[in-house]
Tab-separated table of C-alpha atoms in Angstrom:
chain	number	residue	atom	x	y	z
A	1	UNK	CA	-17.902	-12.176	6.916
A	2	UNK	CA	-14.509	-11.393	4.796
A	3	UNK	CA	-12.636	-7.996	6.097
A	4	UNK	CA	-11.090	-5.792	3.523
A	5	UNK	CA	-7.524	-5.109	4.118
A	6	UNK	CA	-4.939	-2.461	2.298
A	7	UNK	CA	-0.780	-2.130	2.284
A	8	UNK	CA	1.513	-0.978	-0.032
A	9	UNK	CA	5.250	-0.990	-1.219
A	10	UNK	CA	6.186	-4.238	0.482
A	11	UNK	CA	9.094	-4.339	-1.710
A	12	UNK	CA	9.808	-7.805	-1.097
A	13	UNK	CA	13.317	-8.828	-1.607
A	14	UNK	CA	14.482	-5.442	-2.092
A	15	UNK	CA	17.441	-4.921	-0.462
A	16	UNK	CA	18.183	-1.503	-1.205
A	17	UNK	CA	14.946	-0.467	0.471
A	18	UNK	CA	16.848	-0.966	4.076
A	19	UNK	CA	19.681	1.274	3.045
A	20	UNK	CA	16.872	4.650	1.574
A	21	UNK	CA	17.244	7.847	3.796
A	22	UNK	CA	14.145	10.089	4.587
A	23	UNK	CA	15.360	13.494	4.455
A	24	UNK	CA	16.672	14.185	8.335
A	25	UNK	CA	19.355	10.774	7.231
A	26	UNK	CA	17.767	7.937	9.307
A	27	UNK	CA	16.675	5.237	7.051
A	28	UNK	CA	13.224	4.542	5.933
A	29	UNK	CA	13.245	0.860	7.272
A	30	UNK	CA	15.194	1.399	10.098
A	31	UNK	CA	13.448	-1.275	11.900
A	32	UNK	CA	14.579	-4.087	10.259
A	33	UNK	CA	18.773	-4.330	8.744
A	34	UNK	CA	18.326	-6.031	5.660
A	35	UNK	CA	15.168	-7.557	3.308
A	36	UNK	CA	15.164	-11.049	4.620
A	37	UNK	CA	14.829	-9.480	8.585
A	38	UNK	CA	11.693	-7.000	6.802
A	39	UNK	CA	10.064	-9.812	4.418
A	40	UNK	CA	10.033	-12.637	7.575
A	41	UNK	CA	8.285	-9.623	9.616
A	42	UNK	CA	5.565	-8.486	6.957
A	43	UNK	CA	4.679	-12.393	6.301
A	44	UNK	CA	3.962	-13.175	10.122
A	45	UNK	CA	2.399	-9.802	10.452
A	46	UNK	CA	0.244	-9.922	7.135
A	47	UNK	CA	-0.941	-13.611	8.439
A	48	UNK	CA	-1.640	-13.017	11.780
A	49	UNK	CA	-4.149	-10.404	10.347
A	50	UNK	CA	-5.544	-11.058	7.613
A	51	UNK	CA	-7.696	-14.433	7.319
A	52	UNK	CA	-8.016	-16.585	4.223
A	53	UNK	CA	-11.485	-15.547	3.076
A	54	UNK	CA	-10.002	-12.210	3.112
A	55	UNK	CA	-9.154	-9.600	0.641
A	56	UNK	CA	-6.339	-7.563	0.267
A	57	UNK	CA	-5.747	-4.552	-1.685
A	58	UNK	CA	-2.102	-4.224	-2.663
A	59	UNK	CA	-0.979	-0.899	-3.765
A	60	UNK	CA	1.982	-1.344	-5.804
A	61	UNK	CA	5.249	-2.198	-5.683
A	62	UNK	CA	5.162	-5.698	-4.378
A	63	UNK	CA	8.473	-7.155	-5.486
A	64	UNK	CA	11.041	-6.291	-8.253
A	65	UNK	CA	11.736	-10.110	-9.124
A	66	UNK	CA	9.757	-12.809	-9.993
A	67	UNK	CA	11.602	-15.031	-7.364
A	68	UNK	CA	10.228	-12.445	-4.348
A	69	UNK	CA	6.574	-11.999	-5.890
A	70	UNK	CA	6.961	-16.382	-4.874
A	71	UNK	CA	6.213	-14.782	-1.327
A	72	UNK	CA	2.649	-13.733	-1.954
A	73	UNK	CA	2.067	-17.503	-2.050
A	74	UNK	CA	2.654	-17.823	1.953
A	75	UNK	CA	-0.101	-14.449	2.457
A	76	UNK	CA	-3.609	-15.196	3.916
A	77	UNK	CA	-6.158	-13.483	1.688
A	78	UNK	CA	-7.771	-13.272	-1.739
A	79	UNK	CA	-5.027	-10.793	-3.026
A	80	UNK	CA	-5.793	-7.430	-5.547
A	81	UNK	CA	-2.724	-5.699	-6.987
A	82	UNK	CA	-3.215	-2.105	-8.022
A	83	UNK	CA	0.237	-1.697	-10.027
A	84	UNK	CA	2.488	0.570	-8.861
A	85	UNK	CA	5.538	1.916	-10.608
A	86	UNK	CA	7.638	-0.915	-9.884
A	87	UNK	CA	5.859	-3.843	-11.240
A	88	UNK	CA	6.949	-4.061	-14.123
A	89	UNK	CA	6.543	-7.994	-14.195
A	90	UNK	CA	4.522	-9.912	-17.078
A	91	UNK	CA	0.920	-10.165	-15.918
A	92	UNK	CA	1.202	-13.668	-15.992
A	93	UNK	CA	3.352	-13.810	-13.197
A	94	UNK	CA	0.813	-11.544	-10.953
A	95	UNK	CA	-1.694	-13.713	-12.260
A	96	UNK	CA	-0.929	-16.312	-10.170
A	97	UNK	CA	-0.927	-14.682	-7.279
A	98	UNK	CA	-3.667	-11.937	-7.330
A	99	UNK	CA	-7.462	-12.197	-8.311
A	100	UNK	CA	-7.283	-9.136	-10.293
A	101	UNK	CA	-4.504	-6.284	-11.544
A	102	UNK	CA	-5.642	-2.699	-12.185
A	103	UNK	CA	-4.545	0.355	-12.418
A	104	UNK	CA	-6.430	1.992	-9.877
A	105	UNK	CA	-10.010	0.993	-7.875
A	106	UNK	CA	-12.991	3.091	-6.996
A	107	UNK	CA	-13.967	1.558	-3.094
A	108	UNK	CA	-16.725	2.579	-1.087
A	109	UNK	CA	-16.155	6.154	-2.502
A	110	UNK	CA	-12.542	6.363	-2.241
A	111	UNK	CA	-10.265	6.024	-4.910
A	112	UNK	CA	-7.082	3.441	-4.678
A	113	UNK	CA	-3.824	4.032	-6.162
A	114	UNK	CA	-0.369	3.599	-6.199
A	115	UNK	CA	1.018	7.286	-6.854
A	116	UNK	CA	-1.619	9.504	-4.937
A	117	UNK	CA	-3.403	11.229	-7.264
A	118	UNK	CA	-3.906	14.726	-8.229
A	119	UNK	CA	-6.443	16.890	-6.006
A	120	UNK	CA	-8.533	18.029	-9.048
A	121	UNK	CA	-9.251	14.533	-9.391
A	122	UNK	CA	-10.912	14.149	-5.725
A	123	UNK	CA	-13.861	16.334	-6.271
A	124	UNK	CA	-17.095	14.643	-6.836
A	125	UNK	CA	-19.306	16.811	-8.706
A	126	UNK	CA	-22.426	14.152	-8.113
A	127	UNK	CA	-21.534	14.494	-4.247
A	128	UNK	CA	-20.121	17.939	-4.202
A	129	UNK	CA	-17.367	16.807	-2.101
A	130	UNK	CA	-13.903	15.219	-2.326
A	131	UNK	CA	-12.885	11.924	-2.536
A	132	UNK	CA	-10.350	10.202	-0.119
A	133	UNK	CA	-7.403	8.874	-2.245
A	134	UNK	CA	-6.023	5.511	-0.217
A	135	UNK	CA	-2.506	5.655	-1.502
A	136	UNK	CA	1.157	4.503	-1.073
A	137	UNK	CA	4.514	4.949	-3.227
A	138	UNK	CA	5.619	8.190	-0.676
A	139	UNK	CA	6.869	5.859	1.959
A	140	UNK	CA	7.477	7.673	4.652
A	141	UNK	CA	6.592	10.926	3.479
A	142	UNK	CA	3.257	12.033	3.160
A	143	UNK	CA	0.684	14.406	0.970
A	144	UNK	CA	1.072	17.803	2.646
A	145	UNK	CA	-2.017	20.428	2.666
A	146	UNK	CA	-1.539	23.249	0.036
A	147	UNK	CA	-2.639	25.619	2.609
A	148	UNK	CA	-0.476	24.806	5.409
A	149	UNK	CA	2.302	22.598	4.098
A	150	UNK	CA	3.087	21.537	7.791
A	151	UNK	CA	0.136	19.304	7.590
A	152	UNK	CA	-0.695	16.631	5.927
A	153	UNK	CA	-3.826	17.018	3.309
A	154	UNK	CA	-6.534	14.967	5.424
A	155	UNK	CA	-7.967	13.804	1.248
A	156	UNK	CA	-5.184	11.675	1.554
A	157	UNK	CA	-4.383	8.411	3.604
A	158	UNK	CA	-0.880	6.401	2.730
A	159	UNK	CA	-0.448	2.643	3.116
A	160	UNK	CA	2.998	1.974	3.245
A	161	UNK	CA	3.973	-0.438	4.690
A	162	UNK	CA	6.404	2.217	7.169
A	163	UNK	CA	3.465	3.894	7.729
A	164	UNK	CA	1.314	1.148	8.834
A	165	UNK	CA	3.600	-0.967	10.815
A	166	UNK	CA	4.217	-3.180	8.223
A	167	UNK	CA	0.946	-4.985	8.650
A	168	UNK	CA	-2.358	-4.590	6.656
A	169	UNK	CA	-4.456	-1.959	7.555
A	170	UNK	CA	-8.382	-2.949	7.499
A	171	UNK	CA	-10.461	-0.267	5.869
A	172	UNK	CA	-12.736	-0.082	8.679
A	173	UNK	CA	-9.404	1.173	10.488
A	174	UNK	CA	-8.765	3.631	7.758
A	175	UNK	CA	-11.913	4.915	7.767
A	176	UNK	CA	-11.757	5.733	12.027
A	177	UNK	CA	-8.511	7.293	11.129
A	178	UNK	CA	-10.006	9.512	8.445
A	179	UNK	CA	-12.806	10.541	10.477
């Protein structure tokens, strides 16, 4: 049986992602100093996960260059990119790395994107309910309730890659976590 598997903003090659601040000044990737350090991590991590019969959901922003997208060539897994707002790459090169390229995916009643959506989008009228939108481009920030802005909106679940330790996130595990 294949697992399903989701992470976002790997950024590969990006060096500039290791120097971003979250708002209190530390940096966003302060586990790792530069993009070689972050990109050996993510590739063991993403392959001692995720199997070959595998797939994997990537939500956006995979690489800026068409050298670095080379990477998703050494990843375990039957690969899906939704595009985020840094792939700006001719399809053909994501074509040889991912089964499919979309713009967002509807997945066992949650919706998949890059930039989370907007809440009047999550309600279902057929289930008279909201939708959970999987997510990523917020790094380390997250969707905070409207209500009580020192919460995060539970409709809303982020796969960054600083938010999931940089390893893919099964959506059986997402699903626990939403409960």
């Amino acid at each position: 049986m294949r697992n399903i598997f989701l992470i976002g903003c790997t950024h590969f090659g990006h060096e500039n992602m290791y120097k971003f601040l979250n708002k209190d000044g530390t940096r966003v990737r302060y586990q790792f100093t530069d993009a070689k350090q972050g990109d050996k991590a993510m590739i063991e991590r993403w392959n001692k996960t995720v199997r070959k019969v595998d797939k994997v959901y990537m939500l956006g922003d995979v690489a800026f260059k068409t050298k670095d997208l080379k990477i998703l060539g050494r990843l375990n897994g039957s690969k899906v990119l939704i595009k985020g707002n840094h792939d700006e790459l001719k399809l053909s090169e994501y074509a040889k790395y991912f089964k499919d390229v979309r713009a967002y995916h509807r997945l066992d009643g949650m919706i998949l994107s890059h930039i989370p959506i907007h809440t009047n989008s999550l309600w279902s009228e057929k289930n008279n309910n909201y939708r959970i939108n999987i997510h990523a481009h917020l790094h380390s920030d997250a969707v905070m309730d409207s209500l009580d802005n020192s919460l995060p909106d539970s409709r809303y679940f982020s796969v960054c890659v600083e938010r999931i330790n940089y390893t893919p996130i099964s959506l059986e595990q997402i699903k626990i976590r939403i409960k």
